[in-house]
Short mmCIF file of C-alpha atoms in Angstrom, two decimals:
data_model
loop_
_atom_site.label_atom_id
_atom_site.label_comp_id
_atom_site.label_asym_id
_atom_site.label_seq_id
_atom_site.Cartn_x
_atom_site.Cartn_y
_atom_site.Cartn_z
CA MET A 30 -36.86 35.76 8.99
CA GLN A 31 -39.64 35.94 6.38
CA ARG A 32 -39.78 33.61 3.35
CA LEU A 33 -40.51 35.76 0.22
CA GLN A 34 -42.06 33.80 -2.66
CA LEU A 35 -40.94 35.30 -5.90
CA GLU A 36 -43.08 35.16 -9.08
CA LYS A 37 -41.98 35.80 -12.66
CA SER A 38 -42.94 39.02 -14.21
CA LYS A 39 -45.00 38.67 -17.36
CA ASN A 40 -42.98 41.61 -18.93
CA PRO A 41 -40.03 40.69 -21.26
CA VAL A 42 -36.73 41.52 -19.56
CA LYS A 43 -33.93 40.35 -21.85
CA GLU A 44 -34.09 43.35 -24.18
CA LEU A 45 -33.29 45.45 -21.12
CA GLU A 46 -29.69 44.15 -21.02
CA LYS A 47 -27.05 46.89 -21.12
CA THR A 48 -29.81 49.66 -21.06
CA ALA A 49 -29.99 52.34 -18.48
CA THR A 50 -32.29 51.85 -15.54
CA SER A 51 -35.18 54.14 -15.04
CA ARG A 52 -37.88 54.49 -12.43
CA ALA A 53 -40.50 54.76 -15.19
CA GLN A 54 -39.77 51.07 -15.88
CA ILE A 55 -40.96 50.04 -12.38
CA PRO A 56 -44.63 48.83 -12.35
CA ASP A 57 -47.05 49.98 -9.66
CA ASP A 58 -47.10 46.48 -8.22
CA VAL A 59 -43.42 46.17 -7.68
CA VAL A 60 -42.32 44.05 -4.77
CA ARG A 61 -40.33 46.24 -2.39
CA LEU A 62 -37.84 44.44 -0.24
CA ASN A 63 -36.51 46.46 2.85
CA GLU A 64 -36.37 43.79 5.57
CA GLU A 65 -34.58 40.53 5.96
CA ALA A 66 -35.86 37.69 3.85
CA VAL A 67 -35.14 34.28 2.39
CA LEU A 68 -35.99 34.33 -1.33
CA LYS A 69 -37.77 31.41 -2.86
CA TYR A 70 -38.79 30.68 -6.47
CA GLU A 71 -40.74 27.58 -7.74
CA GLY A 72 -40.36 26.04 -4.27
CA LYS A 73 -36.60 26.40 -4.17
CA ILE A 74 -34.47 28.73 -2.12
CA VAL A 75 -32.68 31.08 -4.50
CA GLY A 76 -31.18 33.73 -2.27
CA ALA A 77 -31.36 35.89 0.87
CA TYR A 78 -31.30 39.45 1.98
CA PHE A 79 -30.18 40.04 5.61
CA LYS A 80 -28.44 42.30 8.03
CA LEU A 81 -24.90 41.10 8.60
CA GLY A 82 -24.39 42.71 12.00
CA MET A 83 -20.78 44.01 11.77
CA ASN A 84 -19.91 46.10 14.81
CA ASP A 85 -19.65 49.85 14.57
CA LYS A 86 -15.84 49.78 15.03
CA TYR A 87 -15.39 47.51 12.02
CA GLN A 88 -17.94 49.44 9.90
CA GLY A 89 -16.06 52.71 10.63
CA GLU A 90 -12.70 51.19 9.79
CA LEU A 91 -14.01 49.58 6.59
CA LEU A 92 -15.58 52.92 5.47
CA GLN A 93 -12.25 54.69 5.95
CA SER A 94 -10.56 52.00 3.93
CA LEU A 95 -13.06 52.36 1.11
CA LYS A 96 -12.57 56.14 1.12
CA ASP A 97 -8.75 55.74 0.88
CA THR A 98 -9.02 53.22 -2.05
CA LYS A 99 -7.53 54.31 -5.34
CA PHE A 100 -10.47 53.55 -7.70
CA LEU A 101 -10.28 53.03 -11.42
CA PHE A 102 -12.89 54.39 -13.85
CA ALA A 103 -13.20 51.68 -16.50
CA LYS A 104 -15.43 49.39 -18.47
CA ARG A 105 -16.22 45.92 -17.34
CA SER A 106 -16.35 43.06 -19.92
CA SER A 107 -20.10 43.75 -20.43
CA GLY A 108 -19.28 47.33 -21.43
CA ILE A 109 -20.58 48.74 -18.19
CA LYS A 110 -18.84 51.87 -17.15
CA ASN A 111 -18.07 52.10 -13.43
CA THR A 112 -15.80 53.40 -10.74
CA SER A 113 -14.46 50.23 -9.02
CA LYS A 114 -11.59 48.23 -7.70
CA VAL A 115 -11.07 44.53 -8.08
CA PHE A 116 -9.46 42.29 -5.39
CA GLY A 117 -8.69 38.67 -5.09
CA PHE A 118 -7.63 36.72 -8.09
CA GLN A 119 -7.83 37.29 -11.90
CA PRO A 120 -7.75 34.76 -14.70
CA ARG A 121 -5.98 34.98 -18.03
CA MET A 122 -7.29 37.99 -19.98
CA PRO A 123 -5.69 37.92 -23.57
CA ILE A 124 -7.78 40.98 -24.61
CA LYS A 125 -5.71 42.91 -21.99
CA GLN A 126 -2.46 41.12 -22.91
CA GLN A 127 -2.46 39.31 -19.62
CA ASN A 128 -2.07 35.76 -20.58
CA TYR A 129 -1.57 34.35 -17.07
CA CYS A 130 -3.56 34.03 -13.83
CA THR A 131 -2.45 36.54 -11.27
CA LEU A 132 -3.36 38.46 -8.07
CA ALA A 133 -5.41 41.58 -8.45
CA ALA A 134 -3.23 44.71 -8.02
CA TYR A 135 -5.35 45.73 -4.98
CA ASN A 136 -3.86 42.72 -3.00
CA ASN A 137 -0.41 44.29 -2.92
CA GLU A 138 -1.49 47.97 -3.04
CA ASN A 139 -3.79 47.76 -0.02
CA PRO A 140 -3.03 44.89 2.35
CA THR A 141 -4.89 46.59 5.11
CA GLY A 142 -8.00 46.93 2.90
CA LEU A 143 -7.63 43.35 1.79
CA ARG A 144 -7.70 42.35 5.43
CA TYR A 145 -11.04 44.01 5.85
CA MET A 146 -12.37 42.29 2.70
CA LYS A 147 -11.43 38.97 4.02
CA GLN A 148 -12.97 39.67 7.48
CA LEU A 149 -16.11 40.67 5.71
CA MET A 150 -16.06 37.60 3.48
CA GLN A 151 -15.67 35.36 6.46
CA ALA A 152 -18.74 36.82 8.19
CA ILE A 153 -20.78 36.58 5.00
CA SER A 154 -19.70 32.95 4.49
CA VAL A 155 -20.74 32.00 8.00
CA ALA A 156 -24.16 33.59 7.30
CA TYR A 157 -24.32 31.93 3.86
CA GLU A 158 -23.84 28.45 5.47
CA LYS A 159 -26.35 29.10 8.19
CA LEU A 160 -29.18 30.69 6.02
CA LEU A 161 -28.74 28.79 2.75
CA PRO A 162 -26.95 25.56 3.63
CA GLY A 163 -28.00 23.68 0.49
CA MET A 164 -26.83 26.45 -1.84
CA ALA A 165 -23.61 26.85 0.13
CA ARG A 166 -22.83 23.11 -0.18
CA GLU A 167 -23.46 23.02 -3.97
CA HIS A 168 -21.40 26.31 -4.36
CA LYS A 169 -18.39 24.82 -2.34
CA ARG A 170 -18.58 21.61 -4.34
CA THR A 171 -18.41 23.43 -7.63
CA LEU A 172 -15.33 25.31 -6.72
CA GLU A 173 -13.67 22.19 -5.17
CA ASN A 174 -14.15 20.42 -8.50
CA GLU A 175 -13.22 23.40 -10.80
CA VAL A 176 -10.67 25.77 -9.17
CA LEU A 177 -7.19 25.00 -7.54
CA PRO A 178 -7.06 25.97 -3.85
CA GLU A 179 -4.44 28.71 -4.48
CA TRP A 180 -6.83 30.63 -6.60
CA LYS A 181 -9.67 30.82 -4.11
CA LEU A 182 -10.27 33.59 -1.43
CA ASN A 183 -12.21 30.92 0.56
CA PRO A 184 -14.29 27.85 -0.35
CA TYR A 185 -16.88 30.00 -2.06
CA PHE A 186 -15.28 32.95 -3.71
CA THR A 187 -12.28 33.63 -6.00
CA SER A 188 -12.62 37.40 -6.40
CA GLY A 189 -14.39 40.64 -5.48
CA ILE A 190 -15.08 44.12 -6.53
CA ILE A 191 -15.64 47.30 -4.65
CA ASN A 192 -18.11 49.65 -6.42
CA LYS A 193 -18.25 53.41 -5.64
CA ASN A 194 -21.49 55.33 -6.35
CA ASN A 195 -22.13 53.18 -9.50
CA GLN A 196 -25.52 53.33 -11.16
CA LEU A 197 -25.21 50.07 -13.13
CA VAL A 198 -27.13 49.39 -16.27
CA TYR A 199 -29.18 46.19 -16.62
CA HIS A 200 -26.69 43.23 -16.87
CA TYR A 201 -26.00 39.60 -16.15
CA ASP A 202 -22.81 38.69 -14.34
CA ARG A 203 -21.75 36.48 -17.31
CA GLY A 204 -18.11 35.81 -16.20
CA ASN A 205 -19.12 33.91 -13.08
CA PHE A 206 -19.90 30.24 -12.33
CA SER A 207 -23.59 29.58 -12.04
CA GLU A 208 -23.46 30.11 -8.35
CA PRO A 209 -24.50 32.96 -6.22
CA SER A 210 -22.57 36.24 -5.49
CA ALA A 211 -22.73 38.06 -2.32
CA MET A 212 -23.15 41.84 -2.23
CA TYR A 213 -22.47 43.85 0.96
CA ILE A 214 -23.85 47.39 1.19
CA SER A 215 -22.11 50.33 2.98
CA ALA A 216 -24.44 53.36 2.51
CA LYS A 217 -25.57 56.45 4.17
CA GLU A 218 -28.21 59.04 3.21
CA VAL A 219 -28.74 57.81 -0.28
CA GLU A 220 -31.97 58.61 -2.15
CA GLY A 221 -32.78 55.81 -4.49
CA GLY A 222 -30.02 53.36 -5.72
CA GLU A 223 -32.11 50.26 -5.24
CA LEU A 224 -31.15 47.11 -7.04
CA TYR A 225 -33.94 46.07 -9.42
CA ILE A 226 -34.47 42.53 -10.71
CA PRO A 227 -37.10 42.90 -13.40
CA GLU A 228 -37.73 39.14 -13.95
CA PHE A 229 -39.28 39.11 -10.42
CA ASN A 230 -40.29 42.75 -10.27
CA LEU A 231 -38.23 42.91 -7.17
CA LEU A 232 -36.79 46.28 -5.84
CA ILE A 233 -34.15 45.81 -3.10
CA GLU A 234 -33.37 48.80 -0.85
CA PRO A 235 -29.57 49.40 -0.36
CA LYS A 236 -29.63 49.33 3.43
CA ASN A 237 -26.34 49.74 5.38
CA ASP A 238 -24.62 46.48 6.68
CA TYR A 239 -27.07 44.35 4.57
CA VAL A 240 -26.17 41.54 2.33
CA LEU A 241 -27.80 40.21 -0.72
CA ILE A 242 -26.94 36.72 -1.96
CA PHE A 243 -28.34 35.76 -5.30
CA ASP A 244 -27.33 34.46 -8.71
CA GLY A 245 -26.51 37.48 -10.86
CA LYS A 246 -25.45 35.38 -13.72
CA LYS A 247 -29.01 33.97 -13.95
CA TRP A 248 -31.08 36.94 -13.09
CA LEU A 249 -30.86 40.33 -14.92
CA HIS A 250 -30.38 43.22 -12.54
CA GLY A 251 -29.47 46.86 -12.48
CA VAL A 252 -29.13 49.83 -9.99
CA MET A 253 -31.71 52.47 -10.08
CA PRO A 254 -30.76 56.19 -10.39
CA PHE A 255 -29.82 57.78 -6.96
CA GLN A 256 -28.85 61.07 -5.41
CA LEU A 257 -26.08 61.68 -2.95
CA PHE A 258 -25.69 64.53 -0.47
CA GLN A 259 -22.60 66.16 1.11
CA THR A 260 -22.35 63.50 3.85
CA SER A 261 -23.60 60.59 1.59
CA HIS A 262 -21.75 57.45 0.47
CA ARG A 263 -22.81 54.29 -1.41
CA TYR A 264 -20.38 51.48 -1.70
CA THR A 265 -21.10 47.83 -2.57
CA ILE A 266 -18.58 45.00 -2.08
CA VAL A 267 -19.35 42.05 -4.13
CA PHE A 268 -17.80 38.55 -3.77
CA TYR A 269 -18.07 36.13 -6.64
CA SER A 270 -16.63 32.98 -8.31
CA LEU A 271 -15.06 33.68 -11.68
CA ARG A 272 -15.57 30.84 -14.18
CA ASP A 273 -12.30 31.28 -16.06
CA MET A 274 -10.28 30.59 -12.88
CA LYS A 275 -10.82 26.93 -13.72
CA SER A 276 -8.20 27.28 -16.44
CA CYS A 277 -5.49 28.39 -14.12
CA LEU A 278 -2.56 26.13 -13.45
CA THR A 279 -0.72 26.12 -10.12
CA PHE A 280 0.57 29.42 -8.96
CA GLU A 281 4.15 28.42 -9.74
CA GLU A 282 3.28 27.27 -13.22
CA GLU A 283 1.35 30.52 -13.86
CA LYS A 284 4.38 32.61 -12.62
CA ASN A 285 6.63 30.64 -15.09
CA ARG A 286 4.09 31.14 -17.81
CA ALA A 287 4.24 34.85 -17.18
CA LYS A 288 8.10 34.99 -17.24
CA GLU A 289 8.12 32.99 -20.55
CA LEU A 290 5.59 35.31 -22.24
CA TYR A 291 7.54 38.43 -20.97
CA ALA A 292 10.80 36.89 -22.23
CA SER A 293 9.29 36.17 -25.70
CA LYS A 294 8.49 39.87 -26.07
CA ILE A 295 12.01 41.18 -25.38
#
């Protein structure tokens, strides 16, 4: 697997946050990534892009599960509009009048889909440990120190999101720990839709059955415009570690907290 040395762009990027992506913003000397690579910056490994190698049977079943998912059209905390479905665990969200930690609705709505998510997460985690062992060890240590075991999907991730055909504006994943996320791509016959990281002038092709591991909290990123055809699809499944899960008490204590809050409103 190649080692790709990233270099910081001289162009300012922070003012791009929450603005729409455009191909006119891409310089002629953009670095196009369409094959497997370990990403390095200032001598340190900061991510990887690689083919996961899930078999055709699994990919077909996963795709059908994604097509059967009841998506929500909503705004994320950053103000980004998207069609998505969250799974795993959720922290307290007073702004939504949810003052307790809980399971995402998807866990109960779609147990079969959740099983596919966990199988995918396990395969990604094995690759993470193999390709980026130092990052994986640090990531695991962070969650061991910060989040109770019952609020983790596995040693690296607390939660995930399924995105359907989303052209996301430039954003930082501000709700996460300062640890990498892992994005799996399920795509067919998509024209465009690359992930662009302007700080490195890096344009990443959304190839089917590929995974991108990188720190989306640290590096601004957005999805380029794309076109779909009659037989097209573009899903991304992102696994991440939510920072606010560190405030969660035990599952039983959070359940009692929810009951008390509900009783106080009656």
